[in-house]
Amino acid sequence: LLNGLPEAEVQELRLNFVRQVATKYISPRAIKVMEHHQKEGYKIFLLSASPEIYLNHLSRFLHADYCIGTKVEFKNNNKIGLGTHCYGPEKLKRLNQFISKENITLDYKDSFFYSDHHSDLPIFENVGNPIAVNANAKLKSMAIRNGWSTYQWN
């Protein structure tokens, strides 16, 4: 969609999108839960299949400590495409690469993970506190079958 646009223009569109659209869809409950986890000493990772050019700004709005998403590729200051989609097993792979590169210790069994989509099963299966929020039908079924917490945050 944004292919060929100069990087500065893509960045401006990203800021406008986050300010005018994305922040309206964030549940106040989600913000309170993240603040609670931070007060308890947890680090907040924003993991998404969405492009990092949006997520980076959104993560600042949410006060997330780290942000991992789909990379946007630029050549000669023009957007040319997206990198490997940060989706499904790739999301867990990217998280592991990131914590290794940044020398971050992550205790998966003491970690919380919130998601609305079944494609995040690889991470759900690795954390001690998997929580399905506003889950799609397939994830809701998986959560019930596995005894995971489920919440509906509107």
Short mmCIF file of N, CA and C in Angstrom, two decimals:
data_model
loop_
_atom_site.label_atom_id
_atom_site.label_comp_id
_atom_site.label_asym_id
_atom_site.label_seq_id
_atom_site.Cartn_x
_atom_site.Cartn_y
_atom_site.Cartn_z
N LEU A 1 0.82 -1.20 0.00
CA LEU A 1 0.00 0.00 0.00
C LEU A 1 0.86 1.26 0.00
N LEU A 2 1.92 1.26 0.79
CA LEU A 2 2.76 2.45 0.89
C LEU A 2 4.03 2.33 0.05
N ASN A 3 4.11 1.30 -0.77
CA ASN A 3 5.32 1.08 -1.56
C ASN A 3 5.67 2.30 -2.40
N GLY A 4 6.95 2.64 -2.41
CA GLY A 4 7.45 3.74 -3.21
C GLY A 4 7.39 5.09 -2.52
N LEU A 5 6.70 5.18 -1.38
CA LEU A 5 6.63 6.46 -0.68
C LEU A 5 7.95 6.72 0.05
N PRO A 6 8.33 7.98 0.12
CA PRO A 6 9.54 8.32 0.89
C PRO A 6 9.37 7.95 2.37
N GLU A 7 10.47 7.58 2.99
CA GLU A 7 10.42 7.13 4.38
C GLU A 7 9.81 8.19 5.30
N ALA A 8 10.14 9.45 5.12
CA ALA A 8 9.60 10.51 5.98
C ALA A 8 8.06 10.57 5.87
N GLU A 9 7.54 10.37 4.67
CA GLU A 9 6.08 10.39 4.48
C GLU A 9 5.44 9.17 5.13
N VAL A 10 6.08 8.02 5.01
CA VAL A 10 5.58 6.81 5.65
C VAL A 10 5.56 7.00 7.16
N GLN A 11 6.61 7.61 7.71
CA GLN A 11 6.67 7.84 9.15
C GLN A 11 5.55 8.79 9.60
N GLU A 12 5.28 9.81 8.84
CA GLU A 12 4.20 10.75 9.18
C GLU A 12 2.83 10.06 9.12
N LEU A 13 2.62 9.24 8.10
CA LEU A 13 1.37 8.48 8.01
C LEU A 13 1.22 7.54 9.19
N ARG A 14 2.33 6.94 9.61
CA ARG A 14 2.32 6.03 10.76
C ARG A 14 1.87 6.77 12.01
N LEU A 15 2.44 7.93 12.27
CA LEU A 15 2.08 8.70 13.45
C LEU A 15 0.60 9.06 13.44
N ASN A 16 0.12 9.52 12.29
CA ASN A 16 -1.29 9.88 12.18
C ASN A 16 -2.19 8.67 12.39
N PHE A 17 -1.82 7.53 11.83
CA PHE A 17 -2.62 6.32 12.00
C PHE A 17 -2.71 5.93 13.47
N VAL A 18 -1.60 5.92 14.15
CA VAL A 18 -1.59 5.52 15.55
C VAL A 18 -2.40 6.51 16.38
N ARG A 19 -2.18 7.79 16.18
CA ARG A 19 -2.89 8.82 16.96
C ARG A 19 -4.40 8.81 16.70
N GLN A 20 -4.78 8.71 15.43
CA GLN A 20 -6.18 8.88 15.07
C GLN A 20 -6.99 7.60 15.03
N VAL A 21 -6.34 6.45 14.85
CA VAL A 21 -7.08 5.21 14.67
C VAL A 21 -6.74 4.17 15.73
N ALA A 22 -5.50 3.74 15.75
CA ALA A 22 -5.11 2.58 16.58
C ALA A 22 -5.39 2.78 18.06
N THR A 23 -5.08 3.94 18.59
CA THR A 23 -5.25 4.15 20.03
C THR A 23 -6.72 4.07 20.46
N LYS A 24 -7.63 4.28 19.55
CA LYS A 24 -9.07 4.20 19.88
C LYS A 24 -9.52 2.77 20.14
N TYR A 25 -8.74 1.80 19.68
CA TYR A 25 -9.13 0.40 19.83
C TYR A 25 -8.44 -0.30 21.00
N ILE A 26 -7.71 0.45 21.78
CA ILE A 26 -7.03 -0.13 22.93
C ILE A 26 -7.93 -0.04 24.14
N SER A 27 -8.19 -1.17 24.72
CA SER A 27 -9.07 -1.24 25.89
C SER A 27 -8.41 -0.58 27.09
N PRO A 28 -9.15 0.25 27.82
CA PRO A 28 -8.61 0.82 29.07
C PRO A 28 -8.19 -0.30 30.04
N ARG A 29 -8.87 -1.42 29.99
CA ARG A 29 -8.51 -2.55 30.85
C ARG A 29 -7.12 -3.08 30.48
N ALA A 30 -6.80 -3.11 29.21
CA ALA A 30 -5.48 -3.57 28.77
C ALA A 30 -4.39 -2.67 29.33
N ILE A 31 -4.62 -1.38 29.31
CA ILE A 31 -3.64 -0.43 29.83
C ILE A 31 -3.46 -0.64 31.33
N LYS A 32 -4.55 -0.83 32.06
CA LYS A 32 -4.46 -1.06 33.51
C LYS A 32 -3.71 -2.35 33.82
N VAL A 33 -3.95 -3.38 33.05
CA VAL A 33 -3.26 -4.66 33.28
C VAL A 33 -1.76 -4.50 33.01
N MET A 34 -1.40 -3.81 31.93
CA MET A 34 0.02 -3.60 31.64
C MET A 34 0.68 -2.78 32.75
N GLU A 35 0.00 -1.74 33.22
CA GLU A 35 0.56 -0.93 34.31
C GLU A 35 0.75 -1.78 35.56
N HIS A 36 -0.20 -2.65 35.85
CA HIS A 36 -0.11 -3.54 37.01
C HIS A 36 1.12 -4.46 36.88
N HIS A 37 1.29 -5.06 35.72
CA HIS A 37 2.44 -5.94 35.50
C HIS A 37 3.76 -5.17 35.64
N GLN A 38 3.79 -3.96 35.12
CA GLN A 38 5.02 -3.16 35.24
C GLN A 38 5.33 -2.83 36.70
N LYS A 39 4.30 -2.52 37.47
CA LYS A 39 4.51 -2.23 38.90
C LYS A 39 5.04 -3.46 39.64
N GLU A 40 4.69 -4.64 39.15
CA GLU A 40 5.19 -5.88 39.74
C GLU A 40 6.58 -6.25 39.23
N GLY A 41 7.14 -5.43 38.36
CA GLY A 41 8.50 -5.66 37.87
C GLY A 41 8.61 -6.39 36.55
N TYR A 42 7.49 -6.68 35.93
CA TYR A 42 7.53 -7.35 34.63
C TYR A 42 7.90 -6.36 33.53
N LYS A 43 8.55 -6.86 32.50
CA LYS A 43 8.83 -6.09 31.29
C LYS A 43 7.71 -6.37 30.30
N ILE A 44 7.28 -5.34 29.59
CA ILE A 44 6.19 -5.47 28.63
C ILE A 44 6.78 -5.55 27.22
N PHE A 45 6.45 -6.65 26.54
CA PHE A 45 6.82 -6.85 25.14
C PHE A 45 5.56 -6.71 24.31
N LEU A 46 5.56 -5.83 23.34
CA LEU A 46 4.47 -5.73 22.39
C LEU A 46 4.88 -6.56 21.18
N LEU A 47 4.19 -7.69 20.98
CA LEU A 47 4.47 -8.61 19.87
C LEU A 47 3.29 -8.58 18.92
N SER A 48 3.55 -8.39 17.65
CA SER A 48 2.44 -8.31 16.71
C SER A 48 2.92 -8.62 15.29
N ALA A 49 1.97 -9.07 14.48
CA ALA A 49 2.25 -9.27 13.06
C ALA A 49 2.19 -7.94 12.31
N SER A 50 1.72 -6.90 12.96
CA SER A 50 1.63 -5.58 12.34
C SER A 50 3.01 -5.01 12.07
N PRO A 51 3.11 -4.10 11.12
CA PRO A 51 4.41 -3.50 10.81
C PRO A 51 4.97 -2.71 11.99
N GLU A 52 6.27 -2.87 12.22
CA GLU A 52 6.93 -2.18 13.32
C GLU A 52 6.86 -0.66 13.20
N ILE A 53 6.71 -0.13 11.99
CA ILE A 53 6.64 1.33 11.88
C ILE A 53 5.42 1.88 12.63
N TYR A 54 4.35 1.09 12.75
CA TYR A 54 3.21 1.48 13.56
C TYR A 54 3.42 1.09 15.02
N LEU A 55 3.90 -0.12 15.20
CA LEU A 55 4.05 -0.65 16.56
C LEU A 55 5.01 0.16 17.40
N ASN A 56 6.08 0.66 16.81
CA ASN A 56 7.05 1.43 17.59
C ASN A 56 6.38 2.62 18.27
N HIS A 57 5.54 3.33 17.53
CA HIS A 57 4.85 4.48 18.11
C HIS A 57 3.78 4.00 19.10
N LEU A 58 3.07 2.97 18.75
CA LEU A 58 2.04 2.43 19.64
C LEU A 58 2.66 1.93 20.94
N SER A 59 3.82 1.31 20.86
CA SER A 59 4.48 0.82 22.07
C SER A 59 4.86 1.97 23.00
N ARG A 60 5.22 3.11 22.44
CA ARG A 60 5.51 4.28 23.29
C ARG A 60 4.23 4.77 23.96
N PHE A 61 3.12 4.79 23.24
CA PHE A 61 1.83 5.18 23.82
C PHE A 61 1.45 4.25 24.98
N LEU A 62 1.75 2.96 24.82
CA LEU A 62 1.41 1.96 25.83
C LEU A 62 2.49 1.80 26.90
N HIS A 63 3.59 2.50 26.76
CA HIS A 63 4.73 2.39 27.68
C HIS A 63 5.29 0.97 27.72
N ALA A 64 5.25 0.28 26.58
CA ALA A 64 5.85 -1.05 26.48
C ALA A 64 7.36 -0.90 26.48
N ASP A 65 8.04 -1.89 27.05
CA ASP A 65 9.49 -1.85 27.13
C ASP A 65 10.15 -2.25 25.80
N TYR A 66 9.52 -3.17 25.09
CA TYR A 66 10.08 -3.70 23.85
C TYR A 66 8.96 -3.90 22.83
N CYS A 67 9.35 -3.84 21.57
CA CYS A 67 8.38 -3.96 20.49
C CYS A 67 8.96 -4.86 19.40
N ILE A 68 8.20 -5.88 19.01
CA ILE A 68 8.63 -6.77 17.94
C ILE A 68 7.46 -6.97 16.98
N GLY A 69 7.68 -6.68 15.72
CA GLY A 69 6.64 -6.84 14.71
C GLY A 69 7.25 -7.14 13.36
N THR A 70 6.46 -6.98 12.33
CA THR A 70 6.93 -7.20 10.97
C THR A 70 7.75 -5.98 10.54
N LYS A 71 8.95 -6.24 10.08
CA LYS A 71 9.85 -5.16 9.65
C LYS A 71 9.41 -4.59 8.31
N VAL A 72 9.59 -3.29 8.16
CA VAL A 72 9.33 -2.61 6.90
C VAL A 72 10.67 -2.33 6.25
N GLU A 73 10.78 -2.64 4.99
CA GLU A 73 12.04 -2.47 4.27
C GLU A 73 12.02 -1.20 3.42
N PHE A 74 13.10 -0.45 3.54
CA PHE A 74 13.28 0.76 2.74
C PHE A 74 14.54 0.62 1.90
N LYS A 75 14.51 1.17 0.71
CA LYS A 75 15.69 1.20 -0.15
C LYS A 75 15.74 2.60 -0.77
N ASN A 76 16.89 3.24 -0.65
CA ASN A 76 17.03 4.62 -1.15
C ASN A 76 15.95 5.53 -0.57
N ASN A 77 15.63 5.32 0.71
CA ASN A 77 14.63 6.10 1.45
C ASN A 77 13.19 5.91 0.97
N ASN A 78 12.91 4.88 0.18
CA ASN A 78 11.55 4.60 -0.25
C ASN A 78 11.13 3.23 0.26
N LYS A 79 9.88 3.13 0.68
CA LYS A 79 9.38 1.84 1.16
C LYS A 79 9.28 0.88 -0.02
N ILE A 80 9.83 -0.32 0.18
CA ILE A 80 9.77 -1.30 -0.90
C ILE A 80 9.01 -2.56 -0.51
N GLY A 81 8.75 -2.76 0.77
CA GLY A 81 8.01 -3.95 1.15
C GLY A 81 8.15 -4.29 2.61
N LEU A 82 7.66 -5.47 2.93
CA LEU A 82 7.70 -5.97 4.30
C LEU A 82 8.66 -7.13 4.40
N GLY A 83 9.29 -7.24 5.56
CA GLY A 83 10.15 -8.39 5.82
C GLY A 83 9.30 -9.59 6.17
N THR A 84 9.94 -10.59 6.78
CA THR A 84 9.23 -11.81 7.18
C THR A 84 8.10 -11.45 8.14
N HIS A 85 6.92 -11.94 7.83
CA HIS A 85 5.73 -11.67 8.62
C HIS A 85 5.91 -12.24 10.02
N CYS A 86 5.78 -11.42 11.04
CA CYS A 86 5.93 -11.82 12.44
C CYS A 86 4.62 -12.44 12.91
N TYR A 87 4.40 -13.69 12.52
CA TYR A 87 3.10 -14.34 12.68
C TYR A 87 3.31 -15.82 13.00
N GLY A 88 2.48 -16.36 13.88
CA GLY A 88 2.56 -17.78 14.20
C GLY A 88 3.90 -18.13 14.82
N PRO A 89 4.52 -19.22 14.38
CA PRO A 89 5.80 -19.65 14.94
C PRO A 89 6.90 -18.59 14.77
N GLU A 90 6.79 -17.77 13.73
CA GLU A 90 7.78 -16.72 13.49
C GLU A 90 7.82 -15.72 14.66
N LYS A 91 6.67 -15.49 15.28
CA LYS A 91 6.61 -14.54 16.39
C LYS A 91 7.45 -15.04 17.57
N LEU A 92 7.34 -16.31 17.91
CA LEU A 92 8.14 -16.89 18.98
C LEU A 92 9.62 -16.89 18.59
N LYS A 93 9.91 -17.21 17.35
CA LYS A 93 11.30 -17.21 16.87
C LYS A 93 11.90 -15.82 17.00
N ARG A 94 11.15 -14.80 16.58
CA ARG A 94 11.64 -13.42 16.65
C ARG A 94 11.83 -12.97 18.09
N LEU A 95 10.93 -13.38 18.97
CA LEU A 95 11.08 -13.05 20.39
C LEU A 95 12.36 -13.67 20.94
N ASN A 96 12.58 -14.94 20.65
CA ASN A 96 13.79 -15.61 21.13
C ASN A 96 15.06 -14.98 20.56
N GLN A 97 15.04 -14.61 19.29
CA GLN A 97 16.19 -13.94 18.69
C GLN A 97 16.45 -12.59 19.37
N PHE A 98 15.38 -11.87 19.64
CA PHE A 98 15.51 -10.55 20.25
C PHE A 98 16.10 -10.65 21.66
N ILE A 99 15.56 -11.54 22.49
CA ILE A 99 16.07 -11.63 23.86
C ILE A 99 17.50 -12.15 23.89
N SER A 100 17.85 -12.99 22.94
CA SER A 100 19.23 -13.46 22.86
C SER A 100 20.16 -12.32 22.46
N LYS A 101 19.79 -11.59 21.42
CA LYS A 101 20.60 -10.48 20.93
C LYS A 101 20.77 -9.40 21.99
N GLU A 102 19.69 -9.10 22.72
CA GLU A 102 19.71 -8.04 23.72
C GLU A 102 20.18 -8.53 25.09
N ASN A 103 20.50 -9.84 25.18
CA ASN A 103 20.95 -10.44 26.43
C ASN A 103 19.93 -10.24 27.56
N ILE A 104 18.67 -10.51 27.24
CA ILE A 104 17.57 -10.38 28.20
C ILE A 104 17.23 -11.76 28.72
N THR A 105 17.09 -11.86 30.03
CA THR A 105 16.65 -13.12 30.63
C THR A 105 15.13 -13.09 30.69
N LEU A 106 14.50 -14.10 30.12
CA LEU A 106 13.05 -14.18 30.11
C LEU A 106 12.63 -15.52 30.67
N ASP A 107 11.93 -15.49 31.78
CA ASP A 107 11.41 -16.70 32.42
C ASP A 107 10.02 -16.96 31.84
N TYR A 108 9.96 -17.81 30.84
CA TYR A 108 8.68 -18.08 30.18
C TYR A 108 7.63 -18.59 31.16
N LYS A 109 8.03 -19.43 32.10
CA LYS A 109 7.06 -20.03 33.01
C LYS A 109 6.46 -19.01 33.98
N ASP A 110 7.14 -17.88 34.19
CA ASP A 110 6.61 -16.83 35.06
C ASP A 110 6.00 -15.69 34.24
N SER A 111 5.98 -15.84 32.92
CA SER A 111 5.51 -14.78 32.04
C SER A 111 4.02 -14.87 31.78
N PHE A 112 3.44 -13.71 31.49
CA PHE A 112 2.05 -13.60 31.07
C PHE A 112 2.05 -13.31 29.58
N PHE A 113 1.07 -13.87 28.88
CA PHE A 113 0.94 -13.59 27.46
C PHE A 113 -0.54 -13.42 27.15
N TYR A 114 -0.88 -12.30 26.53
CA TYR A 114 -2.26 -11.97 26.17
C TYR A 114 -2.37 -11.92 24.66
N SER A 115 -3.40 -12.55 24.12
CA SER A 115 -3.59 -12.50 22.67
C SER A 115 -5.05 -12.79 22.35
N ASP A 116 -5.44 -12.41 21.14
CA ASP A 116 -6.81 -12.66 20.69
C ASP A 116 -6.88 -13.67 19.54
N HIS A 117 -5.72 -14.22 19.15
CA HIS A 117 -5.72 -15.04 17.93
C HIS A 117 -5.02 -16.38 18.12
N HIS A 118 -5.59 -17.40 17.52
CA HIS A 118 -5.05 -18.76 17.64
C HIS A 118 -3.66 -18.92 17.01
N SER A 119 -3.28 -18.03 16.13
CA SER A 119 -1.96 -18.14 15.51
C SER A 119 -0.83 -17.96 16.53
N ASP A 120 -1.16 -17.46 17.70
CA ASP A 120 -0.16 -17.27 18.75
C ASP A 120 0.02 -18.50 19.64
N LEU A 121 -0.51 -19.63 19.20
CA LEU A 121 -0.39 -20.88 19.96
C LEU A 121 1.06 -21.19 20.38
N PRO A 122 2.07 -21.00 19.51
CA PRO A 122 3.43 -21.33 19.95
C PRO A 122 3.86 -20.57 21.22
N ILE A 123 3.43 -19.33 21.36
CA ILE A 123 3.78 -18.59 22.58
C ILE A 123 2.89 -19.01 23.72
N PHE A 124 1.60 -19.19 23.47
CA PHE A 124 0.69 -19.66 24.53
C PHE A 124 1.22 -20.93 25.18
N GLU A 125 1.75 -21.82 24.37
CA GLU A 125 2.23 -23.10 24.88
C GLU A 125 3.53 -22.99 25.67
N ASN A 126 4.20 -21.85 25.58
CA ASN A 126 5.50 -21.68 26.24
C ASN A 126 5.46 -20.84 27.51
N VAL A 127 4.37 -20.15 27.76
CA VAL A 127 4.31 -19.29 28.95
C VAL A 127 3.51 -19.96 30.06
N GLY A 128 3.79 -19.52 31.28
CA GLY A 128 3.10 -20.06 32.44
C GLY A 128 1.72 -19.47 32.64
N ASN A 129 1.46 -18.30 32.05
CA ASN A 129 0.19 -17.61 32.25
C ASN A 129 -0.40 -17.16 30.92
N PRO A 130 -0.90 -18.10 30.13
CA PRO A 130 -1.52 -17.72 28.85
C PRO A 130 -2.93 -17.21 29.07
N ILE A 131 -3.25 -16.07 28.43
CA ILE A 131 -4.56 -15.46 28.63
C ILE A 131 -5.13 -15.05 27.28
N ALA A 132 -6.29 -15.59 26.96
CA ALA A 132 -6.98 -15.27 25.71
C ALA A 132 -7.91 -14.08 25.97
N VAL A 133 -7.72 -13.01 25.23
CA VAL A 133 -8.52 -11.80 25.40
C VAL A 133 -9.24 -11.49 24.10
N ASN A 134 -10.56 -11.30 24.18
CA ASN A 134 -11.35 -11.04 22.97
C ASN A 134 -11.03 -12.08 21.90
N ALA A 135 -10.94 -13.31 22.33
CA ALA A 135 -10.44 -14.40 21.48
C ALA A 135 -11.36 -14.71 20.30
N ASN A 136 -10.72 -15.04 19.18
CA ASN A 136 -11.49 -15.56 18.06
C ASN A 136 -11.98 -16.97 18.46
N ALA A 137 -12.91 -17.51 17.70
CA ALA A 137 -13.56 -18.77 18.09
C ALA A 137 -12.57 -19.91 18.28
N LYS A 138 -11.60 -20.02 17.39
CA LYS A 138 -10.62 -21.11 17.48
C LYS A 138 -9.77 -20.98 18.74
N LEU A 139 -9.32 -19.76 19.06
CA LEU A 139 -8.53 -19.56 20.27
C LEU A 139 -9.37 -19.80 21.51
N LYS A 140 -10.60 -19.35 21.49
CA LYS A 140 -11.47 -19.56 22.66
C LYS A 140 -11.62 -21.05 22.95
N SER A 141 -11.82 -21.84 21.91
CA SER A 141 -11.93 -23.28 22.05
C SER A 141 -10.63 -23.88 22.60
N MET A 142 -9.49 -23.41 22.10
CA MET A 142 -8.19 -23.89 22.57
C MET A 142 -8.00 -23.52 24.05
N ALA A 143 -8.40 -22.31 24.41
CA ALA A 143 -8.24 -21.85 25.79
C ALA A 143 -9.08 -22.70 26.74
N ILE A 144 -10.29 -22.97 26.36
CA ILE A 144 -11.16 -23.80 27.20
C ILE A 144 -10.57 -25.19 27.35
N ARG A 145 -10.14 -25.76 26.25
CA ARG A 145 -9.56 -27.11 26.25
C ARG A 145 -8.30 -27.20 27.12
N ASN A 146 -7.50 -26.11 27.14
CA ASN A 146 -6.24 -26.11 27.88
C ASN A 146 -6.33 -25.48 29.27
N GLY A 147 -7.50 -25.01 29.64
CA GLY A 147 -7.66 -24.40 30.96
C GLY A 147 -7.03 -23.02 31.10
N TRP A 148 -6.88 -22.32 29.98
CA TRP A 148 -6.30 -20.97 30.02
C TRP A 148 -7.37 -19.97 30.42
N SER A 149 -6.95 -18.88 31.03
CA SER A 149 -7.88 -17.80 31.35
C SER A 149 -8.38 -17.14 30.07
N THR A 150 -9.62 -16.70 30.12
CA THR A 150 -10.19 -15.95 28.99
C THR A 150 -10.88 -14.70 29.52
N TYR A 151 -10.74 -13.61 28.79
CA TYR A 151 -11.38 -12.36 29.15
C TYR A 151 -11.97 -11.70 27.92
N GLN A 152 -13.01 -10.94 28.15
CA GLN A 152 -13.61 -10.14 27.09
C GLN A 152 -13.44 -8.68 27.52
N TRP A 153 -12.53 -7.98 26.85
CA TRP A 153 -12.28 -6.57 27.16
C TRP A 153 -12.85 -5.74 26.03
N ASN A 154 -13.92 -5.05 26.29
CA ASN A 154 -14.53 -4.22 25.24
C ASN A 154 -14.12 -2.79 25.33
#
